[in-house]
PDB file of C-alpha atoms in Angstrom:
ATOM      1  CA  MET J  22       6.029 -12.781  26.589  1.00 94.00           C
ATOM      2  CA  ILE J  23       8.512 -12.255  23.737  1.00 98.00           C
ATOM      3  CA  ILE J  24      11.056 -15.092  23.555  1.00 98.00           C
ATOM      4  CA  ASP J  25      14.039 -15.338  21.239  1.00 98.00           C
ATOM      5  CA  ALA J  26      14.118 -19.069  20.473  1.00 98.00           C
ATOM      6  CA  HIS J  27      17.743 -19.144  19.267  1.00 97.00           C
ATOM      7  CA  SER J  28      20.761 -17.448  20.808  1.00 96.00           C
ATOM      8  CA  HIS J  29      24.270 -18.336  21.949  1.00 93.00           C
ATOM      9  CA  VAL J  30      26.310 -17.346  24.991  1.00 92.00           C
ATOM     10  CA  HIS J  31      27.860 -13.896  24.544  1.00 89.00           C
ATOM     11  CA  GLU J  32      31.016 -12.538  26.075  1.00 84.00           C
ATOM     12  CA  PRO J  33      30.215 -10.479  28.080  1.00 89.00           C
ATOM     13  CA  VAL J  34      26.694 -11.580  28.938  1.00 91.00           C
ATOM     14  CA  SER J  35      25.758  -7.940  29.543  1.00 92.00           C
ATOM     15  CA  ALA J  36      26.170  -7.258  25.809  1.00 92.00           C
ATOM     16  CA  HIS J  37      23.562  -9.898  25.046  1.00 94.00           C
ATOM     17  CA  VAL J  38      21.184  -8.481  27.632  1.00 95.00           C
ATOM     18  CA  GLY J  39      21.578  -5.072  26.031  1.00 95.00           C
ATOM     19  CA  LEU J  40      20.492  -6.476  22.667  1.00 95.00           C
ATOM     20  CA  LEU J  41      17.470  -8.184  24.230  1.00 97.00           C
ATOM     21  CA  ASN J  42      16.463  -4.982  26.004  1.00 97.00           C
ATOM     22  CA  GLU J  43      16.748  -2.991  22.807  1.00 97.00           C
ATOM     23  CA  ALA J  44      14.564  -5.529  20.987  1.00 97.00           C
ATOM     24  CA  GLY J  45      11.968  -5.668  23.767  1.00 97.00           C
ATOM     25  CA  VAL J  46      12.635  -9.393  24.231  1.00 98.00           C
ATOM     26  CA  ASP J  47      11.729 -10.818  27.643  1.00 97.00           C
ATOM     27  CA  ARG J  48      13.656 -14.095  27.528  1.00 97.00           C
ATOM     28  CA  ALA J  49      15.970 -16.019  25.216  1.00 97.00           C
ATOM     29  CA  VAL J  50      16.727 -19.674  24.641  1.00 97.00           C
ATOM     30  CA  LEU J  51      20.458 -19.894  25.252  1.00 96.00           C
ATOM     31  CA  PHE J  52      22.784 -22.437  23.655  1.00 94.00           C
ATOM     32  CA  ALA J  53      26.363 -23.104  24.610  1.00 87.00           C
ATOM     33  CA  THR J  54      28.957 -22.230  21.994  1.00 81.00           C
ATOM     34  CA  ARG J  55      32.616 -22.825  21.254  1.00 76.00           C
ATOM     35  CA  PRO J  56      33.162 -19.987  18.734  1.00 72.00           C
ATOM     36  CA  HIS J  57      32.680 -16.403  19.943  1.00 74.00           C
ATOM     37  CA  PRO J  58      32.481 -14.095  16.902  1.00 75.00           C
ATOM     38  CA  GLU J  59      31.515 -11.200  19.167  1.00 79.00           C
ATOM     39  CA  ARG J  60      35.085 -11.242  20.542  1.00 76.00           C
ATOM     40  CA  ALA J  61      36.554 -10.285  17.174  1.00 76.00           C
ATOM     41  CA  ASP J  62      37.447  -6.655  16.553  1.00 83.00           C
ATOM     42  CA  ASP J  63      39.026  -7.158  13.127  1.00 88.00           C
ATOM     43  CA  LEU J  64      38.882  -9.557  10.180  1.00 90.00           C
ATOM     44  CA  ALA J  65      41.772 -11.684  11.411  1.00 89.00           C
ATOM     45  CA  GLY J  66      40.044 -12.197  14.750  1.00 81.00           C
ATOM     46  CA  LEU J  67      36.792 -13.094  13.073  1.00 78.00           C
ATOM     47  CA  ARG J  68      38.566 -15.642  10.864  1.00 87.00           C
ATOM     48  CA  ARG J  69      39.930 -17.335  13.988  1.00 83.00           C
ATOM     49  CA  GLU J  70      36.496 -17.591  15.564  1.00 73.00           C
ATOM     50  CA  MET J  71      34.854 -18.761  12.360  1.00 76.00           C
ATOM     51  CA  ALA J  72      37.501 -21.470  12.009  1.00 79.00           C
ATOM     52  CA  VAL J  73      36.327 -22.786  15.386  1.00 74.00           C
ATOM     53  CA  LEU J  74      32.756 -22.714  14.081  1.00 73.00           C
ATOM     54  CA  ALA J  75      33.734 -24.580  10.912  1.00 73.00           C
ATOM     55  CA  LYS J  76      35.438 -27.246  12.998  1.00 72.00           C
ATOM     56  CA  ALA J  77      32.306 -27.680  15.101  1.00 71.00           C
ATOM     57  CA  LEU J  78      30.020 -27.887  12.070  1.00 71.00           C
ATOM     58  CA  GLU J  79      32.249 -30.515  10.489  1.00 66.00           C
ATOM     59  CA  GLY J  80      31.991 -32.666  13.616  1.00 62.00           C
ATOM     60  CA  ARG J  81      35.669 -32.523  14.456  1.00 58.00           C
ATOM     61  CA  ALA J  82      36.683 -32.774  18.137  1.00 57.00           C
ATOM     62  CA  ASP J  83      33.123 -33.823  18.944  1.00 62.00           C
ATOM     63  CA  THR J  84      33.912 -35.217  22.389  1.00 65.00           C
ATOM     64  CA  VAL J  85      32.597 -34.535  25.879  1.00 71.00           C
ATOM     65  CA  GLU J  86      35.874 -32.853  26.822  1.00 70.00           C
ATOM     66  CA  ALA J  87      35.608 -30.479  23.854  1.00 70.00           C
ATOM     67  CA  TYR J  88      32.210 -29.330  25.109  1.00 77.00           C
ATOM     68  CA  ARG J  89      32.974 -28.784  28.780  1.00 80.00           C
ATOM     69  CA  GLU J  90      34.325 -25.216  28.551  1.00 81.00           C
ATOM     70  CA  ALA J  91      31.245 -24.182  26.567  1.00 83.00           C
ATOM     71  CA  TRP J  92      29.037 -25.869  29.172  1.00 86.00           C
ATOM     72  CA  ARG J  93      30.772 -23.903  31.935  1.00 89.00           C
ATOM     73  CA  GLU J  94      30.132 -20.637  30.089  1.00 89.00           C
ATOM     74  CA  LEU J  95      26.473 -21.580  29.710  1.00 93.00           C
ATOM     75  CA  ASP J  96      26.189 -22.428  33.407  1.00 92.00           C
ATOM     76  CA  ALA J  97      27.652 -19.051  34.349  1.00 92.00           C
ATOM     77  CA  ALA J  98      25.238 -17.128  32.120  1.00 94.00           C
ATOM     78  CA  LEU J  99      22.224 -19.052  33.410  1.00 95.00           C
ATOM     79  CA  ALA J 100      23.310 -18.573  37.028  1.00 93.00           C
ATOM     80  CA  ALA J 101      23.756 -14.836  36.489  1.00 93.00           C
ATOM     81  CA  LEU J 102      20.355 -14.303  34.834  1.00 94.00           C
ATOM     82  CA  PRO J 103      18.052 -17.285  35.460  1.00 93.00           C
ATOM     83  CA  ASP J 104      14.929 -15.252  34.746  1.00 94.00           C
ATOM     84  CA  ARG J 105      16.228 -14.014  31.401  1.00 96.00           C
ATOM     85  CA  PHE J 106      17.685 -17.126  29.787  1.00 97.00           C
ATOM     86  CA  ILE J 107      16.219 -20.562  29.022  1.00 97.00           C
ATOM     87  CA  GLY J 108      19.035 -23.092  28.969  1.00 96.00           C
ATOM     88  CA  PHE J 109      19.501 -25.744  26.285  1.00 96.00           C
ATOM     89  CA  LEU J 110      22.559 -27.981  26.125  1.00 92.00           C
ATOM     90  CA  SER J 111      24.302 -29.265  23.035  1.00 89.00           C
ATOM     91  CA  VAL J 112      25.680 -32.773  23.438  1.00 88.00           C
ATOM     92  CA  PRO J 113      28.307 -34.666  21.447  1.00 87.00           C
ATOM     93  CA  LEU J 114      27.081 -36.857  18.619  1.00 89.00           C
ATOM     94  CA  GLY J 115      28.232 -40.318  17.639  1.00 87.00           C
ATOM     95  CA  LEU J 116      28.689 -41.654  21.188  1.00 86.00           C
ATOM     96  CA  GLY J 117      26.134 -44.453  21.100  1.00 88.00           C
ATOM     97  CA  ALA J 118      22.747 -44.824  22.771  1.00 92.00           C
ATOM     98  CA  ARG J 119      23.838 -45.648  26.320  1.00 93.00           C
ATOM     99  CA  GLU J 120      26.460 -42.930  26.678  1.00 92.00           C
ATOM    100  CA  THR J 121      24.178 -40.369  25.043  1.00 93.00           C
ATOM    101  CA  ALA J 122      21.375 -41.268  27.446  1.00 94.00           C
ATOM    102  CA  GLU J 123      23.720 -40.846  30.407  1.00 93.00           C
ATOM    103  CA  ILE J 124      24.888 -37.438  29.205  1.00 91.00           C
ATOM    104  CA  VAL J 125      21.320 -36.227  28.666  1.00 94.00           C
ATOM    105  CA  GLU J 126      20.281 -37.436  32.110  1.00 93.00           C
ATOM    106  CA  GLN J 127      23.311 -36.000  33.906  1.00 91.00           C
ATOM    107  CA  GLU J 128      24.076 -32.834  31.946  1.00 89.00           C
ATOM    108  CA  VAL J 129      20.640 -31.748  30.684  1.00 92.00           C
ATOM    109  CA  ILE J 130      18.157 -33.043  33.261  1.00 93.00           C
ATOM    110  CA  GLY J 131      20.735 -32.842  36.048  1.00 90.00           C
ATOM    111  CA  ARG J 132      21.363 -29.165  35.279  1.00 88.00           C
ATOM    112  CA  GLY J 133      17.635 -28.395  35.201  1.00 91.00           C
ATOM    113  CA  LEU J 134      17.783 -27.341  31.537  1.00 94.00           C
ATOM    114  CA  HIS J 135      14.809 -27.114  29.205  1.00 95.00           C
ATOM    115  CA  GLY J 136      16.019 -28.864  26.047  1.00 96.00           C
ATOM    116  CA  ILE J 137      18.846 -30.116  23.862  1.00 96.00           C
ATOM    117  CA  GLY J 138      20.645 -28.119  21.199  1.00 90.00           C
ATOM    118  CA  GLU J 139      21.858 -26.678  19.064  1.00 93.00           C
ATOM    119  CA  LEU J 140      23.078 -29.992  17.609  1.00 94.00           C
ATOM    120  CA  THR J 141      25.490 -29.752  14.685  1.00 90.00           C
ATOM    121  CA  PRO J 142      25.815 -33.088  12.863  1.00 92.00           C
ATOM    122  CA  PRO J 143      28.451 -33.120  10.099  1.00 90.00           C
ATOM    123  CA  PRO J 144      27.049 -32.701   6.579  1.00 90.00           C
ATOM    124  CA  GLY J 145      25.474 -35.921   5.355  1.00 92.00           C
ATOM    125  CA  ARG J 146      25.361 -37.423   8.869  1.00 93.00           C
ATOM    126  CA  ALA J 147      22.051 -36.261  10.324  1.00 95.00           C
ATOM    127  CA  GLU J 148      21.350 -39.836  11.404  1.00 96.00           C
ATOM    128  CA  LEU J 149      23.772 -39.203  14.298  1.00 95.00           C
ATOM    129  CA  VAL J 150      20.958 -37.272  15.974  1.00 96.00           C
ATOM    130  CA  GLU J 151      18.893 -40.431  16.573  1.00 97.00           C
ATOM    131  CA  PRO J 152      20.381 -41.444  19.970  1.00 95.00           C
ATOM    132  CA  VAL J 153      19.703 -37.919  21.205  1.00 96.00           C
ATOM    133  CA  LEU J 154      16.071 -38.145  20.097  1.00 97.00           C
ATOM    134  CA  GLN J 155      15.750 -41.477  21.884  1.00 96.00           C
ATOM    135  CA  ALA J 156      17.183 -39.963  25.070  1.00 95.00           C
ATOM    136  CA  ALA J 157      14.888 -36.945  24.735  1.00 96.00           C
ATOM    137  CA  ALA J 158      11.890 -39.261  24.372  1.00 95.00           C
ATOM    138  CA  ASP J 159      12.949 -41.260  27.416  1.00 93.00           C
ATOM    139  CA  GLN J 160      13.168 -38.070  29.476  1.00 91.00           C
ATOM    140  CA  GLY J 161       9.686 -36.908  28.583  1.00 85.00           C
ATOM    141  CA  ARG J 162       9.351 -34.843  25.411  1.00 87.00           C
ATOM    142  CA  LEU J 163      12.476 -32.709  25.670  1.00 94.00           C
ATOM    143  CA  PRO J 164      12.646 -30.382  22.635  1.00 97.00           C
ATOM    144  CA  VAL J 165      15.687 -30.900  20.402  1.00 98.00           C
ATOM    145  CA  VAL J 166      17.125 -28.153  18.163  1.00 98.00           C
ATOM    146  CA  VAL J 167      19.258 -29.078  15.129  1.00 97.00           C
ATOM    147  CA  HIS J 168      21.343 -26.692  13.025  1.00 93.00           C
ATOM    148  CA  GLY J 169      19.512 -26.108   9.745  1.00 93.00           C
ATOM    149  CA  SER J 170      21.767 -23.850   7.698  1.00 90.00           C
ATOM    150  CA  ALA J 171      24.925 -24.770   5.754  1.00 84.00           C
ATOM    151  CA  PRO J 172      26.603 -27.215   5.810  1.00 87.00           C
ATOM    152  CA  THR J 173      23.322 -29.041   6.497  1.00 91.00           C
ATOM    153  CA  THR J 174      22.257 -30.704   3.244  1.00 94.00           C
ATOM    154  CA  ALA J 175      18.864 -31.343   1.674  1.00 95.00           C
ATOM    155  CA  GLU J 176      19.385 -35.035   2.439  1.00 96.00           C
ATOM    156  CA  ASP J 177      20.049 -34.172   6.082  1.00 96.00           C
ATOM    157  CA  LEU J 178      16.731 -32.361   6.318  1.00 97.00           C
ATOM    158  CA  ALA J 179      14.940 -35.390   4.863  1.00 97.00           C
ATOM    159  CA  THR J 180      16.733 -37.613   7.379  1.00 97.00           C
ATOM    160  CA  LEU J 181      15.656 -35.362  10.250  1.00 97.00           C
ATOM    161  CA  ALA J 182      12.045 -35.545   9.089  1.00 98.00           C
ATOM    162  CA  ALA J 183      12.223 -39.340   8.938  1.00 98.00           C
ATOM    163  CA  LEU J 184      13.665 -39.414  12.468  1.00 98.00           C
ATOM    164  CA  ALA J 185      10.973 -37.039  13.702  1.00 97.00           C
ATOM    165  CA  ARG J 186       8.318 -39.410  12.403  1.00 97.00           C
ATOM    166  CA  ARG J 187      10.020 -42.207  14.335  1.00 96.00           C
ATOM    167  CA  TYR J 188      10.115 -40.198  17.586  1.00 97.00           C
ATOM    168  CA  ARG J 189       6.721 -38.535  17.406  1.00 96.00           C
ATOM    169  CA  ASP J 190       6.677 -37.408  21.044  1.00 95.00           C
ATOM    170  CA  VAL J 191       9.840 -35.305  20.661  1.00 97.00           C
ATOM    171  CA  PRO J 192       9.541 -31.732  19.338  1.00 97.00           C
ATOM    172  CA  LEU J 193      12.295 -31.420  16.721  1.00 98.00           C
ATOM    173  CA  VAL J 194      13.236 -27.863  15.781  1.00 98.00           C
ATOM    174  CA  VAL J 195      15.112 -27.115  12.548  1.00 97.00           C
ATOM    175  CA  SER J 196      16.955 -23.831  13.021  1.00 96.00           C
ATOM    176  CA  GLN J 197      17.794 -21.002  10.607  1.00 95.00           C
ATOM    177  CA  LEU J 198      14.785 -21.801   8.400  1.00 96.00           C
ATOM    178  CA  GLY J 199      16.772 -24.648   6.848  1.00 94.00           C
ATOM    179  CA  GLY J 200      19.250 -22.277   5.194  1.00 92.00           C
ATOM    180  CA  GLN J 201      19.392 -22.458   1.409  1.00 93.00           C
ATOM    181  CA  HIS J 202      17.018 -25.442   1.495  1.00 94.00           C
ATOM    182  CA  TRP J 203      14.266 -23.410   3.140  1.00 95.00           C
ATOM    183  CA  MET J 204      11.500 -24.506   0.762  1.00 95.00           C
ATOM    184  CA  GLN J 205      12.211 -28.172   1.414  1.00 96.00           C
ATOM    185  CA  ALA J 206      12.507 -27.502   5.144  1.00 96.00           C
ATOM    186  CA  LEU J 207       9.162 -25.734   5.104  1.00 96.00           C
ATOM    187  CA  GLU J 208       7.465 -28.618   3.311  1.00 97.00           C
ATOM    188  CA  LEU J 209       8.997 -31.239   5.615  1.00 97.00           C
ATOM    189  CA  VAL J 210       8.076 -29.371   8.784  1.00 98.00           C
ATOM    190  CA  ARG J 211       4.566 -28.654   7.492  1.00 97.00           C
ATOM    191  CA  ASP J 212       3.993 -32.354   6.861  1.00 97.00           C
ATOM    192  CA  THR J 213       5.576 -33.632  10.109  1.00 98.00           C
ATOM    193  CA  PRO J 214       3.455 -32.601  13.117  1.00 97.00           C
ATOM    194  CA  ASN J 215       6.225 -32.743  15.746  1.00 98.00           C
ATOM    195  CA  MET J 216       8.673 -30.623  13.735  1.00 98.00           C
ATOM    196  CA  TYR J 217       9.143 -26.872  14.159  1.00 98.00           C
ATOM    197  CA  LEU J 218      10.932 -24.249  12.071  1.00 98.00           C
ATOM    198  CA  GLU J 219      13.001 -21.502  13.679  1.00 97.00           C
ATOM    199  CA  LEU J 220      13.309 -18.386  11.527  1.00 97.00           C
ATOM    200  CA  SER J 221      16.695 -16.807  12.300  1.00 94.00           C
ATOM    201  CA  THR J 222      19.191 -15.536   9.706  1.00 87.00           C
ATOM    202  CA  ALA J 223      16.649 -15.639   6.876  1.00 87.00           C
ATOM    203  CA  ASN J 224      17.856 -13.521   3.958  1.00 82.00           C
ATOM    204  CA  ILE J 225      14.618 -13.706   1.951  1.00 89.00           C
ATOM    205  CA  VAL J 226      11.694 -11.843   3.454  1.00 93.00           C
ATOM    206  CA  PHE J 227       8.981 -13.811   1.713  1.00 93.00           C
ATOM    207  CA  ALA J 228      10.497 -17.062   3.026  1.00 95.00           C
ATOM    208  CA  VAL J 229       9.581 -15.937   6.539  1.00 96.00           C
ATOM    209  CA  ARG J 230       6.131 -14.797   5.375  1.00 96.00           C
ATOM    210  CA  LEU J 231       5.416 -18.144   3.692  1.00 96.00           C
ATOM    211  CA  ALA J 232       6.730 -20.165   6.628  1.00 97.00           C
ATOM    212  CA  ILE J 233       4.429 -18.392   9.057  1.00 98.00           C
ATOM    213  CA  LYS J 234       1.487 -18.684   6.665  1.00 97.00           C
ATOM    214  CA  GLU J 235       2.012 -22.429   6.115  1.00 97.00           C
ATOM    215  CA  ILE J 236       2.780 -23.420   9.717  1.00 97.00           C
ATOM    216  CA  PRO J 237       1.657 -20.565  11.992  1.00 97.00           C
ATOM    217  CA  ASP J 238       1.630 -22.724  15.116  1.00 97.00           C
ATOM    218  CA  ARG J 239       5.113 -24.237  14.547  1.00 98.00           C
ATOM    219  CA  THR J 240       7.307 -21.316  13.487  1.00 98.00           C
ATOM    220  CA  LEU J 241       9.583 -19.674  16.036  1.00 98.00           C
ATOM    221  CA  PHE J 242      11.101 -16.205  16.182  1.00 98.00           C
ATOM    222  CA  GLY J 243      14.850 -16.434  16.752  1.00 97.00           C
ATOM    223  CA  SER J 244      17.891 -14.247  16.174  1.00 96.00           C
ATOM    224  CA  ASP J 245      20.861 -16.648  16.261  1.00 94.00           C
ATOM    225  CA  ALA J 246      22.650 -13.886  18.183  1.00 94.00           C
ATOM    226  CA  PRO J 247      25.517 -12.981  18.062  1.00 92.00           C
ATOM    227  CA  TYR J 248      25.396 -13.994  14.372  1.00 91.00           C
ATOM    228  CA  GLY J 249      22.041 -12.255  14.012  1.00 93.00           C
ATOM    229  CA  ASP J 250      20.372  -9.345  15.771  1.00 95.00           C
ATOM    230  CA  PRO J 251      17.227  -9.642  17.945  1.00 96.00           C
ATOM    231  CA  VAL J 252      16.020  -6.189  16.866  1.00 97.00           C
ATOM    232  CA  LEU J 253      16.140  -7.060  13.172  1.00 96.00           C
ATOM    233  CA  ALA J 254      14.782 -10.581  13.648  1.00 96.00           C
ATOM    234  CA  ARG J 255      11.771  -9.335  15.585  1.00 97.00           C
ATOM    235  CA  ALA J 256      11.169  -6.535  13.094  1.00 96.00           C
ATOM    236  CA  LEU J 257      11.118  -9.049  10.243  1.00 96.00           C
ATOM    237  CA  VAL J 258       8.475 -11.195  11.938  1.00 97.00           C
ATOM    238  CA  GLU J 259       6.369  -8.127  12.668  1.00 97.00           C
ATOM    239  CA  ARG J 260       6.819  -6.901   9.104  1.00 96.00           C
ATOM    240  CA  VAL J 261       5.209 -10.033   7.669  1.00 97.00           C
ATOM    241  CA  THR J 262       2.471 -10.565  10.276  1.00 97.00           C
ATOM    242  CA  SER J 263      -0.428  -8.600  11.693  1.00 97.00           C
ATOM    243  CA  PRO J 264      -1.020  -8.059  15.413  1.00 97.00           C
ATOM    244  CA  GLY J 265      -2.898 -10.974  16.899  1.00 97.00           C
ATOM    245  CA  GLU J 266      -2.710 -14.632  17.867  1.00 97.00           C
ATOM    246  CA  VAL J 267      -0.392 -15.816  15.077  1.00 98.00           C
ATOM    247  CA  ARG J 268       2.201 -13.127  15.712  1.00 98.00           C
ATOM    248  CA  ASP J 269       2.009 -13.788  19.461  1.00 98.00           C
ATOM    249  CA  ARG J 270       2.648 -17.499  18.932  1.00 97.00           C
ATOM    250  CA  VAL J 271       5.607 -16.908  16.626  1.00 98.00           C
ATOM    251  CA  LEU J 272       7.171 -14.304  18.924  1.00 98.00           C
ATOM    252  CA  GLY J 273       7.033 -16.471  22.012  1.00 97.00           C
ATOM    253  CA  GLY J 274       3.873 -18.423  22.637  1.00 97.00           C
ATOM    254  CA  THR J 275       4.900 -21.609  20.873  1.00 97.00           C
ATOM    255  CA  ILE J 276       8.403 -21.863  22.326  1.00 98.00           C
ATOM    256  CA  ALA J 277       6.959 -21.083  25.780  1.00 97.00           C
ATOM    257  CA  GLU J 278       4.726 -24.146  25.425  1.00 96.00           C
ATOM    258  CA  LEU J 279       7.622 -26.328  24.263  1.00 96.00           C
ATOM    259  CA  VAL J 280       9.764 -25.468  27.294  1.00 95.00           C
ATOM    260  CA  GLY J 281       6.928 -25.628  29.818  1.00 92.00           C
ATOM    261  CA  LEU J 282       6.370 -21.907  30.349  1.00 89.00           C
ATOM    262  CA  GLY J 283       3.039 -21.690  28.551  1.00 65.00           C
TER     263      GLY J 283
END
């Protein structure tokens, strides 16, 4: 089974399904989203959507109410195609341990979802992820995905690794290969057994090759669609691997295990 480990709700959902079909992808991990760059048909429209993304990445309006419309969109996509999408839910950060635990129990477990993410702590504030990791541990090894590209800092990646070592039963996925800090991300994930590295939006081919070589059982094929393209993301993984067990794990086997499909 080929599984895209990183994608966001598209509008319309049929456009996303078309991309998956073209790439020969069986299923996709689906995150809720507030920005919708696929809606834009000109530069001005894209600027509006990217401003929403920037606001999210900076941690502004990080409240339950700000997330609810995105959660509704996710629910609709999962209800329409339950056999195609694997639902993960992003949750607000900075709410405290008790409220975070309640949200995870009600909105993640209560919805029958498979994990938490994509979390977007503000730059320099990766420690805000800790209550989510505690809630994930309490609920039985829920995987947690954290945004790895800019504005995530090198210090944030080190903080995430320290937290992962504290919550060893929780699979912690760093997305987008850690962005510009990909070498540090690779080293941290390699040396932290419950961390995983998702490979989307890589702009250096040998970064993907080295990541798979160093941690073949903890690297995940992902597209970050609609920002990336499943066809190109899969082609890149296949370009730097040979047919066999390692490629199969990267293209779906490992994420299937993490979400209980393996």
